[in-house]
Amino acid sequence: MNSRQDRVWTRVMVTGLPLFLILGVAVIFATRTTLSEENSADKIAQDLSPAQESLKPVVKPEKEWKSLLTEEQFHVTRKKGTERAFTGRYWDNKRNGIYQCICCGLPLFDSTTKFKSGTGWPSFWEPFQQQHVLLEEDRSLFFSVRTEVKCRRCDAHLGHVFEDGPEPTGLRYCINSAALDFKFRRKKSDRRSGKQGSP
Ligand SMILES: [Zn+2]
């Protein structure tokens, strides 16, 4: 190898090798993340044990919720906040799975009841189980009475329900992404057969 070839080879090694390594690490990391997400989601979706669905109240002091949640999750769920439309993680999520409470993990909504509402918030026409959510009159806006939707188990504020949803219920559960934790499900659910549609 003459010195010119030597220099070219050195340059290839210096510039190419780190790039190759970075790409390699990125690919491995991406694959591992996807696999672990799918595996854990599969597990959760396949065996929703009675313990997971138990409605025994989950009560924690505010300080603890603060340490467990992001600032936005805390603001939405524990302080009845609302995330800005079209900014959340799930308004446009079309994957098959279950949306759990970000605070306590209780299954709240199934992707088969999610529909495109155009509002910028995840919208569902039915909860996962009616008894998993709590509905309360909300008069916080002086010009209207709304129905607040809360997690039955930990009292987290989730959003509101309106009567302008699609069939079969005619309801629109307008929920903050920040209140939800989506768990991917590999198989199509057979416990629901909801149609997609606009309100
Ligand atoms: Zn909860």
Coordinates of N, CA and C and ligand atoms in Angstrom, one line a residue:
M1 N 0.9 -1.2 0.0 CA 0.0 0.0 0.0 C 0.9 1.2 0.0
N2 N 0.7 2.1 -1.0 CA 1.6 3.3 -1.0 C 1.0 4.4 0.0
S3 N 1.7 5.5 0.1 CA 1.3 6.4 1.2 C 0.0 7.1 0.9
R4 N -0.3 7.2 -0.4 CA -1.6 7.9 -0.8 C -2.7 7.0 -0.4
Q5 N -2.6 5.7 -0.8 CA -3.7 4.8 -0.4 C -3.8 4.7 1.1
D6 N -2.6 4.8 1.7 CA -2.6 4.7 3.2 C -3.5 5.9 3.8
R7 N -3.3 7.1 3.2 CA -4.0 8.3 3.7 C -5.5 8.1 3.5
V8 N -5.8 7.6 2.3 CA -7.2 7.5 1.9 C -7.9 6.5 2.9
W9 N -7.2 5.4 3.1 CA -7.7 4.4 4.0 C -7.9 4.9 5.4
T10 N -6.9 5.7 5.9 CA -7.0 6.3 7.2 C -8.2 7.2 7.3
R11 N -8.4 8.0 6.2 CA -9.6 8.9 6.2 C -10.9 8.2 6.3
V12 N -10.9 7.1 5.5 CA -12.2 6.2 5.5 C -12.4 5.7 6.9
M13 N -11.3 5.3 7.6 CA -11.5 4.7 8.9 C -11.9 5.8 9.9
V14 N -11.3 7.0 9.8 CA -11.6 8.0 10.7 C -13.0 8.6 10.6
T15 N -13.4 8.7 9.3 CA -14.8 9.3 9.2 C -15.8 8.2 9.1
G16 N -15.6 7.1 8.5 CA -16.6 6.1 8.3 C -16.9 5.2 9.5
L17 N -15.8 4.9 10.2 CA -16.0 3.9 11.3 C -17.0 4.4 12.4
P18 N -16.7 5.7 12.9 CA -17.6 6.2 13.9 C -19.1 6.3 13.4
L19 N -19.2 6.7 12.1 CA -20.6 6.8 11.6 C -21.2 5.4 11.6
F20 N -20.5 4.4 11.1 CA -21.0 3.1 11.1 C -21.4 2.6 12.5
L21 N -20.5 2.9 13.5 CA -20.8 2.5 14.8 C -22.1 3.2 15.4
I22 N -22.2 4.5 15.1 CA -23.4 5.2 15.6 C -24.6 4.6 14.9
L23 N -24.6 4.4 13.6 CA -25.7 3.8 13.0 C -26.1 2.5 13.6
G24 N -25.1 1.7 13.8 CA -25.3 0.3 14.4 C -26.0 0.4 15.7
V25 N -25.5 1.3 16.6 CA -26.0 1.4 17.9 C -27.5 1.9 17.8
A26 N -27.7 2.9 16.9 CA -29.1 3.4 16.7 C -30.0 2.3 16.3
V27 N -29.6 1.5 15.4 CA -30.5 0.4 14.9 C -30.8 -0.6 16.0
I28 N -29.7 -1.0 16.7 CA -29.9 -1.9 17.8 C -30.9 -1.3 18.9
F29 N -30.7 0.0 19.2 CA -31.5 0.6 20.2 C -33.0 0.7 19.7
A30 N -33.2 1.1 18.5 CA -34.5 1.2 18.0 C -35.2 -0.2 18.0
T31 N -34.5 -1.2 17.6 CA -35.1 -2.5 17.6 C -35.5 -3.0 19.0
R32 N -34.6 -2.7 19.9 CA -34.8 -3.2 21.3 C -36.0 -2.5 21.9
T33 N -36.1 -1.1 21.6 CA -37.2 -0.3 22.2 C -38.5 -0.9 21.6
T34 N -38.6 -1.1 20.3 CA -39.8 -1.6 19.7 C -40.2 -3.0 20.3
L35 N -39.2 -3.8 20.4 CA -39.5 -5.2 20.9 C -40.0 -5.1 22.3
S36 N -39.3 -4.4 23.1 CA -39.7 -4.4 24.5 C -41.0 -3.7 24.7
E37 N -41.3 -2.7 23.9 CA -42.6 -2.0 24.0 C -43.7 -3.0 23.6
E38 N -43.5 -3.7 22.5 CA -44.5 -4.7 22.0 C -44.7 -5.8 23.0
N39 N -43.6 -6.4 23.5 CA -43.7 -7.5 24.4 C -44.4 -7.1 25.6
S40 N -44.1 -6.0 26.3 CA -44.7 -5.6 27.5 C -46.2 -5.3 27.2
A41 N -46.5 -4.7 26.1 CA -47.9 -4.3 25.7 C -48.7 -5.6 25.5
D42 N -48.1 -6.5 24.8 CA -48.7 -7.8 24.6 C -49.1 -8.5 25.9
K43 N -48.2 -8.5 26.8 CA -48.4 -9.1 28.1 C -49.6 -8.5 28.8
I44 N -49.5 -7.1 28.8 CA -50.6 -6.4 29.5 C -51.9 -6.6 28.8
A45 N -52.0 -6.6 27.5 CA -53.2 -6.7 26.8 C -53.8 -8.1 26.9
Q46 N -52.9 -9.1 26.9 CA -53.4 -10.5 26.9 C -53.9 -10.9 28.3
D47 N -53.2 -10.6 29.3 CA -53.8 -11.0 30.6 C -54.0 -9.8 31.5
L48 N -55.2 -9.2 31.3 CA -55.6 -8.2 32.2 C -56.2 -8.9 33.4
S49 N -55.3 -9.1 34.4 CA -55.7 -9.9 35.5 C -56.7 -9.1 36.4
P50 N -57.4 -9.9 37.2 CA -58.4 -9.2 38.1 C -57.7 -8.1 38.9
A51 N -56.4 -8.3 39.3 CA -55.7 -7.4 40.1 C -55.5 -6.1 39.4
Q52 N -55.2 -6.2 38.1 CA -55.0 -5.0 37.3 C -56.3 -4.2 37.1
E53 N -57.4 -4.9 37.1 CA -58.7 -4.3 36.9 C -59.4 -4.0 38.2
S54 N -58.7 -4.3 39.3 CA -59.3 -4.1 40.6 C -59.6 -2.6 40.8
L55 N -60.7 -2.3 41.4 CA -61.1 -0.9 41.5 C -60.8 -0.4 42.9
K56 N -60.0 -1.1 43.7 CA -59.6 -0.7 45.0 C -58.9 0.7 44.8
P57 N -59.3 1.7 45.6 CA -58.8 3.1 45.4 C -57.3 3.2 45.5
V58 N -56.7 3.9 44.6 CA -55.3 4.2 44.7 C -55.2 5.7 45.1
V59 N -54.7 5.9 46.4 CA -54.6 7.2 46.9 C -53.1 7.5 47.3
K60 N -52.7 8.7 46.8 CA -51.3 9.1 47.1 C -51.3 10.5 47.4
P61 N -50.3 11.0 48.3 CA -50.2 12.4 48.5 C -49.8 13.2 47.3
E62 N -50.1 14.4 47.2 CA -49.8 15.2 46.0 C -48.3 15.2 45.7
K63 N -47.5 15.2 46.7 CA -46.1 15.2 46.5 C -45.6 14.0 45.8
E64 N -46.2 12.9 46.1 CA -45.8 11.6 45.4 C -46.3 11.6 44.0
W65 N -47.5 12.1 43.7 CA -48.0 12.1 42.3 C -47.0 13.0 41.5
K66 N -46.6 14.1 42.1 CA -45.7 15.0 41.5 C -44.4 14.4 41.1
S67 N -43.9 13.5 42.0 CA -42.6 12.8 41.7 C -42.8 11.7 40.6
L68 N -44.0 11.2 40.5 CA -44.2 10.1 39.6 C -44.6 10.5 38.1
L69 N -45.1 11.8 38.0 CA -45.6 12.2 36.8 C -44.8 13.4 36.2
T70 N -44.9 13.6 34.9 CA -44.3 14.8 34.3 C -45.1 16.0 34.8
E71 N -44.6 17.2 34.5 CA -45.3 18.4 34.9 C -46.7 18.4 34.3
E72 N -46.7 18.1 33.0 CA -48.0 18.2 32.2 C -49.0 17.1 32.7
Q73 N -48.5 15.9 32.9 CA -49.3 14.8 33.4 C -49.9 15.2 34.7
F74 N -49.1 15.8 35.6 CA -49.6 16.2 36.9 C -50.6 17.3 36.8
H75 N -50.3 18.3 36.0 CA -51.2 19.4 35.8 C -52.6 18.9 35.3
V76 N -52.6 18.0 34.3 CA -53.8 17.5 33.7 C -54.6 16.6 34.7
T77 N -53.9 15.6 35.2 CA -54.6 14.6 36.0 C -54.9 15.0 37.4
R78 N -54.0 15.7 38.1 CA -54.3 16.0 39.5 C -54.8 17.5 39.7
K79 N -54.7 18.3 38.6 CA -55.1 19.7 38.8 C -56.2 20.0 37.7
K80 N -56.8 19.0 37.1 CA -57.9 19.2 36.2 C -57.5 20.1 35.0
G81 N -56.3 20.0 34.5 CA -55.8 20.8 33.4 C -56.2 20.2 32.1
T82 N -55.9 21.0 31.0 CA -56.2 20.5 29.7 C -55.0 20.8 28.8
E83 N -54.5 19.8 28.1 CA -53.4 20.0 27.2 C -53.9 20.7 26.0
R84 N -53.0 21.4 25.3 CA -53.4 22.1 24.1 C -53.7 21.1 23.0
A85 N -54.7 21.4 22.2 CA -55.2 20.5 21.1 C -54.0 20.3 20.2
F86 N -54.0 19.1 19.6 CA -53.0 18.6 18.6 C -51.6 18.6 19.2
T87 N -51.4 18.6 20.5 CA -50.1 18.6 21.0 C -49.8 17.3 21.7
G88 N -50.8 16.5 22.1 CA -50.6 15.3 22.9 C -50.1 14.2 22.1
R89 N -49.7 13.1 22.8 CA -49.1 11.9 22.1 C -50.1 11.1 21.3
Y90 N -51.4 11.2 21.7 CA -52.3 10.1 21.1 C -53.4 10.6 20.3
W91 N -53.6 12.0 20.1 CA -54.8 12.4 19.3 C -54.8 11.7 17.9
D92 N -53.6 11.5 17.4 CA -53.6 10.9 16.0 C -53.1 9.4 16.0
N93 N -53.1 8.8 17.2 CA -52.5 7.5 17.3 C -53.6 6.5 16.8
K94 N -53.2 5.7 15.7 CA -54.2 4.8 15.1 C -53.9 3.3 15.5
R95 N -52.9 3.1 16.4 CA -52.5 1.8 16.6 C -53.5 1.0 17.5
N96 N -53.4 -0.3 17.4 CA -54.3 -1.2 18.1 C -53.8 -1.4 19.5
G97 N -54.6 -1.1 20.5 CA -54.2 -1.3 21.9 C -55.1 -0.8 22.9
I98 N -54.6 -0.7 24.1 CA -55.4 -0.2 25.2 C -54.8 1.0 25.9
Y99 N -55.7 2.0 26.2 CA -55.2 3.2 26.9 C -55.5 3.1 28.4
Q100 N -54.4 3.1 29.1 CA -54.5 2.9 30.6 C -54.3 4.3 31.2
C101 N -54.7 4.4 32.5 CA -54.6 5.6 33.3 C -53.1 5.8 33.5
I102 N -52.6 7.0 33.2 CA -51.2 7.3 33.4 C -50.8 7.3 34.9
C103 N -51.7 7.5 35.8 CA -51.4 7.5 37.2 C -51.4 6.1 37.8
C104 N -52.5 5.3 37.5 CA -52.6 4.0 38.2 C -52.6 2.8 37.3
G105 N -52.6 3.0 36.0 CA -52.6 1.8 35.1 C -53.9 1.1 34.8
L106 N -55.0 1.7 35.3 CA -56.3 1.1 35.1 C -56.7 1.2 33.6
P107 N -57.1 0.1 32.9 CA -57.5 0.2 31.5 C -58.7 1.2 31.4
L108 N -58.6 2.2 30.6 CA -59.7 3.2 30.5 C -60.4 3.2 29.1
F109 N -59.6 3.0 28.0 CA -60.2 3.0 26.7 C -59.6 2.0 25.8
D110 N -60.3 1.5 24.8 CA -59.8 0.5 23.9 C -59.7 1.2 22.5
S111 N -58.7 0.9 21.8 CA -58.5 1.6 20.5 C -59.6 1.4 19.5
T112 N -60.4 0.3 19.7 CA -61.4 -0.1 18.8 C -62.6 0.9 19.0
T113 N -62.6 1.7 20.0 CA -63.7 2.7 20.2 C -63.2 4.1 20.0
K114 N -62.0 4.2 19.5 CA -61.4 5.6 19.2 C -61.9 6.0 17.8
F115 N -62.2 7.3 17.7 CA -62.6 7.8 16.4 C -62.0 9.1 16.1
K116 N -62.0 9.5 14.8 CA -61.4 10.8 14.4 C -62.5 11.9 14.6
S117 N -62.2 12.7 15.6 CA -63.1 13.7 16.0 C -62.7 15.1 15.4
G118 N -61.5 15.2 15.0 CA -61.0 16.5 14.5 C -60.7 17.6 15.6
T119 N -60.8 17.2 16.8 CA -60.7 18.1 17.9 C -59.2 18.3 18.4
G120 N -58.4 17.3 18.0 CA -57.0 17.4 18.5 C -56.7 16.7 19.8
W121 N -57.8 16.1 20.3 CA -57.6 15.2 21.5 C -58.1 13.8 21.2
P122 N -57.5 12.8 21.9 CA -58.0 11.4 21.6 C -59.5 11.4 22.0
S123 N -60.3 10.8 21.1 CA -61.7 10.7 21.3 C -62.2 9.3 21.2
F124 N -63.1 8.9 22.1 CA -63.6 7.5 22.2 C -65.1 7.6 22.3
W125 N -65.8 6.6 21.8 CA -67.3 6.6 22.0 C -67.7 5.8 23.2
E126 N -66.8 5.1 23.9 CA -67.1 4.3 25.0 C -65.9 4.0 25.8
P127 N -66.0 3.9 27.2 CA -64.9 3.5 28.0 C -64.6 2.0 27.9
F128 N -63.4 1.6 28.3 CA -63.1 0.2 28.3 C -64.1 -0.6 29.1
Q129 N -64.4 -0.1 30.3 CA -65.5 -0.7 31.1 C -66.2 0.6 31.8
Q130 N -67.5 0.6 31.7 CA -68.2 1.7 32.3 C -67.8 2.0 33.7
Q131 N -67.5 0.9 34.5 CA -67.2 1.2 35.9 C -65.8 1.6 36.1
H132 N -65.0 1.7 35.1 CA -63.6 2.2 35.2 C -63.5 3.7 35.2
V133 N -64.6 4.4 34.8 CA -64.6 5.8 34.8 C -65.7 6.4 35.7
L134 N -65.5 7.6 36.2 CA -66.4 8.2 37.0 C -66.8 9.5 36.3
L135 N -68.1 9.8 36.3 CA -68.6 11.0 35.6 C -69.1 12.0 36.6
E136 N -68.7 13.2 36.5 CA -69.1 14.2 37.5 C -69.5 15.5 36.8
E137 N -70.5 16.2 37.4 CA -70.9 17.5 36.8 C -69.7 18.5 37.0
D138 N -69.4 19.2 36.0 CA -68.3 20.2 36.1 C -68.9 21.6 35.7
R139 N -68.9 22.5 36.7 CA -69.4 23.9 36.4 C -68.2 24.9 36.4
S140 N -67.0 24.4 36.2 CA -65.9 25.3 36.3 C -65.9 26.4 35.2
L141 N -66.6 26.2 34.1 CA -66.7 27.2 33.1 C -68.1 27.8 33.3
F142 N -68.1 29.1 33.6 CA -69.4 29.7 34.0 C -70.5 29.7 33.0
F143 N -70.1 29.6 31.7 CA -71.2 29.6 30.6 C -71.7 28.2 30.3
S144 N -71.1 27.1 30.9 CA -71.6 25.8 30.5 C -71.4 24.8 31.6
V145 N -72.3 23.8 31.5 CA -72.2 22.7 32.4 C -71.6 21.5 31.6
R146 N -70.5 21.0 32.0 CA -69.9 19.9 31.3 C -69.9 18.6 32.2
T147 N -69.6 17.5 31.6 CA -69.5 16.3 32.4 C -68.0 15.9 32.4
E148 N -67.4 15.9 33.6 CA -66.0 15.5 33.7 C -65.9 14.0 33.8
V149 N -64.8 13.5 33.1 CA -64.5 12.1 33.2 C -63.3 11.9 34.0
K150 N -63.4 11.0 35.0 CA -62.3 10.7 35.9 C -62.0 9.2 36.0
C151 N -60.8 8.9 36.4 CA -60.4 7.5 36.6 C -61.1 7.1 37.9
R152 N -61.8 6.0 37.9 CA -62.5 5.5 39.0 C -61.6 5.1 40.2
R153 N -60.4 4.6 39.8 CA -59.5 4.1 40.8 C -58.7 5.1 41.5
C154 N -58.1 6.1 40.8 CA -57.2 7.0 41.4 C -57.7 8.5 41.4
D155 N -58.9 8.7 40.8 CA -59.5 10.0 40.8 C -58.8 11.0 39.8
A156 N -58.0 10.5 38.9 CA -57.3 11.4 38.0 C -58.4 12.0 37.1
H157 N -58.2 13.3 36.8 CA -59.0 14.0 35.8 C -58.5 13.5 34.4
L158 N -59.5 13.1 33.6 CA -59.1 12.5 32.2 C -59.5 13.5 31.1
G159 N -60.7 14.1 31.3 CA -61.3 15.0 30.2 C -62.7 15.1 30.5
H160 N -63.5 15.3 29.4 CA -64.9 15.5 29.5 C -65.7 14.6 28.5
V161 N -66.9 14.3 28.7 CA -67.7 13.5 27.8 C -68.9 14.4 27.2
F162 N -69.0 14.4 25.9 CA -70.1 15.2 25.3 C -71.0 14.3 24.5
E163 N -72.2 14.9 24.2 CA -73.2 14.0 23.6 C -73.3 14.3 22.1
D164 N -72.1 14.5 21.5 CA -72.1 14.7 20.0 C -71.2 13.6 19.3
G165 N -71.1 12.5 19.9 CA -70.2 11.4 19.4 C -70.9 10.5 18.3
P166 N -70.2 9.6 17.8 CA -70.8 8.7 16.7 C -71.6 7.6 17.3
E167 N -72.3 6.9 16.5 CA -73.0 5.6 16.9 C -71.9 4.6 17.3
P168 N -72.2 3.6 18.1 CA -73.5 3.3 18.6 C -73.9 4.1 19.9
T169 N -73.0 4.8 20.5 CA -73.4 5.5 21.8 C -73.8 6.9 21.6
G170 N -73.3 7.6 20.6 CA -73.6 9.0 20.5 C -72.8 9.8 21.4
L171 N -71.8 9.2 22.1 CA -71.0 9.9 23.1 C -69.6 10.2 22.5
R172 N -69.0 11.3 23.0 CA -67.6 11.6 22.7 C -66.8 11.8 23.9
Y173 N -66.0 10.9 24.3 CA -65.2 11.0 25.5 C -63.9 11.7 24.9
C174 N -63.8 13.0 25.3 CA -62.7 13.8 24.9 C -61.6 13.8 26.0
I175 N -60.5 13.1 25.7 CA -59.6 12.8 26.8 C -58.2 13.4 26.5
N176 N -57.5 13.8 27.5 CA -56.2 14.3 27.3 C -55.2 13.2 27.2
S177 N -54.3 13.3 26.2 CA -53.3 12.3 26.0 C -52.4 12.2 27.3
A178 N -52.2 13.3 27.9 CA -51.3 13.3 29.1 C -51.9 12.4 30.2
A179 N -53.2 12.1 30.2 CA -53.8 11.3 31.2 C -53.7 9.8 30.9
L180 N -53.2 9.5 29.7 CA -53.2 8.1 29.2 C -51.8 7.5 29.0
D181 N -51.8 6.2 29.0 CA -50.6 5.5 28.8 C -51.0 4.3 27.8
F182 N -50.6 4.5 26.5 CA -51.0 3.5 25.5 C -50.2 2.2 25.5
K183 N -50.9 1.1 25.5 CA -50.2 -0.2 25.5 C -50.6 -0.9 24.2
F184 N -49.6 -1.1 23.3 CA -49.8 -1.7 22.0 C -50.3 -3.2 22.2
R185 N -51.2 -3.6 21.3 CA -51.7 -4.9 21.3 C -51.5 -5.5 19.9
R186 N -50.9 -6.7 19.8 CA -50.6 -7.3 18.5 C -51.8 -7.7 17.8
K187 N -52.7 -8.4 18.5 CA -53.8 -9.0 17.9 C -55.0 -8.0 17.9
K188 N -55.9 -8.2 16.9 CA -57.1 -7.4 16.9 C -58.0 -7.8 18.0
S189 N -58.5 -6.9 18.7 CA -59.4 -7.2 19.8 C -60.7 -7.9 19.3
D190 N -61.2 -8.8 20.0 CA -62.5 -9.4 19.6 C -63.5 -9.1 20.6
R191 N -63.1 -8.3 21.6 CA -64.1 -7.9 22.6 C -64.9 -6.7 22.2
R192 N -64.5 -6.0 21.2 CA -65.2 -4.9 20.6 C -65.3 -5.0 19.1
S193 N -66.3 -4.4 18.6 CA -66.4 -4.4 17.1 C -66.8 -3.0 16.6
G194 N -66.2 -2.0 17.2 CA -66.7 -0.7 16.9 C -66.3 -0.2 15.5
K195 N -67.2 0.6 15.0 CA -66.9 1.2 13.7 C -66.2 2.6 13.9
Q196 N -65.3 2.9 13.0 CA -64.7 4.2 13.0 C -65.6 5.2 12.4
G197 N -65.6 6.4 12.9 CA -66.5 7.4 12.2 C -66.3 8.8 12.8
S198 N -66.9 9.8 12.2 CA -66.8 11.1 12.7 C -68.0 11.5 13.5
P199 N -67.8 12.4 14.5 CA -69.0 12.8 15.2 C -70.0 13.5 14.4
Ligands
ZN1 ZN -56.1 6.0 37.6

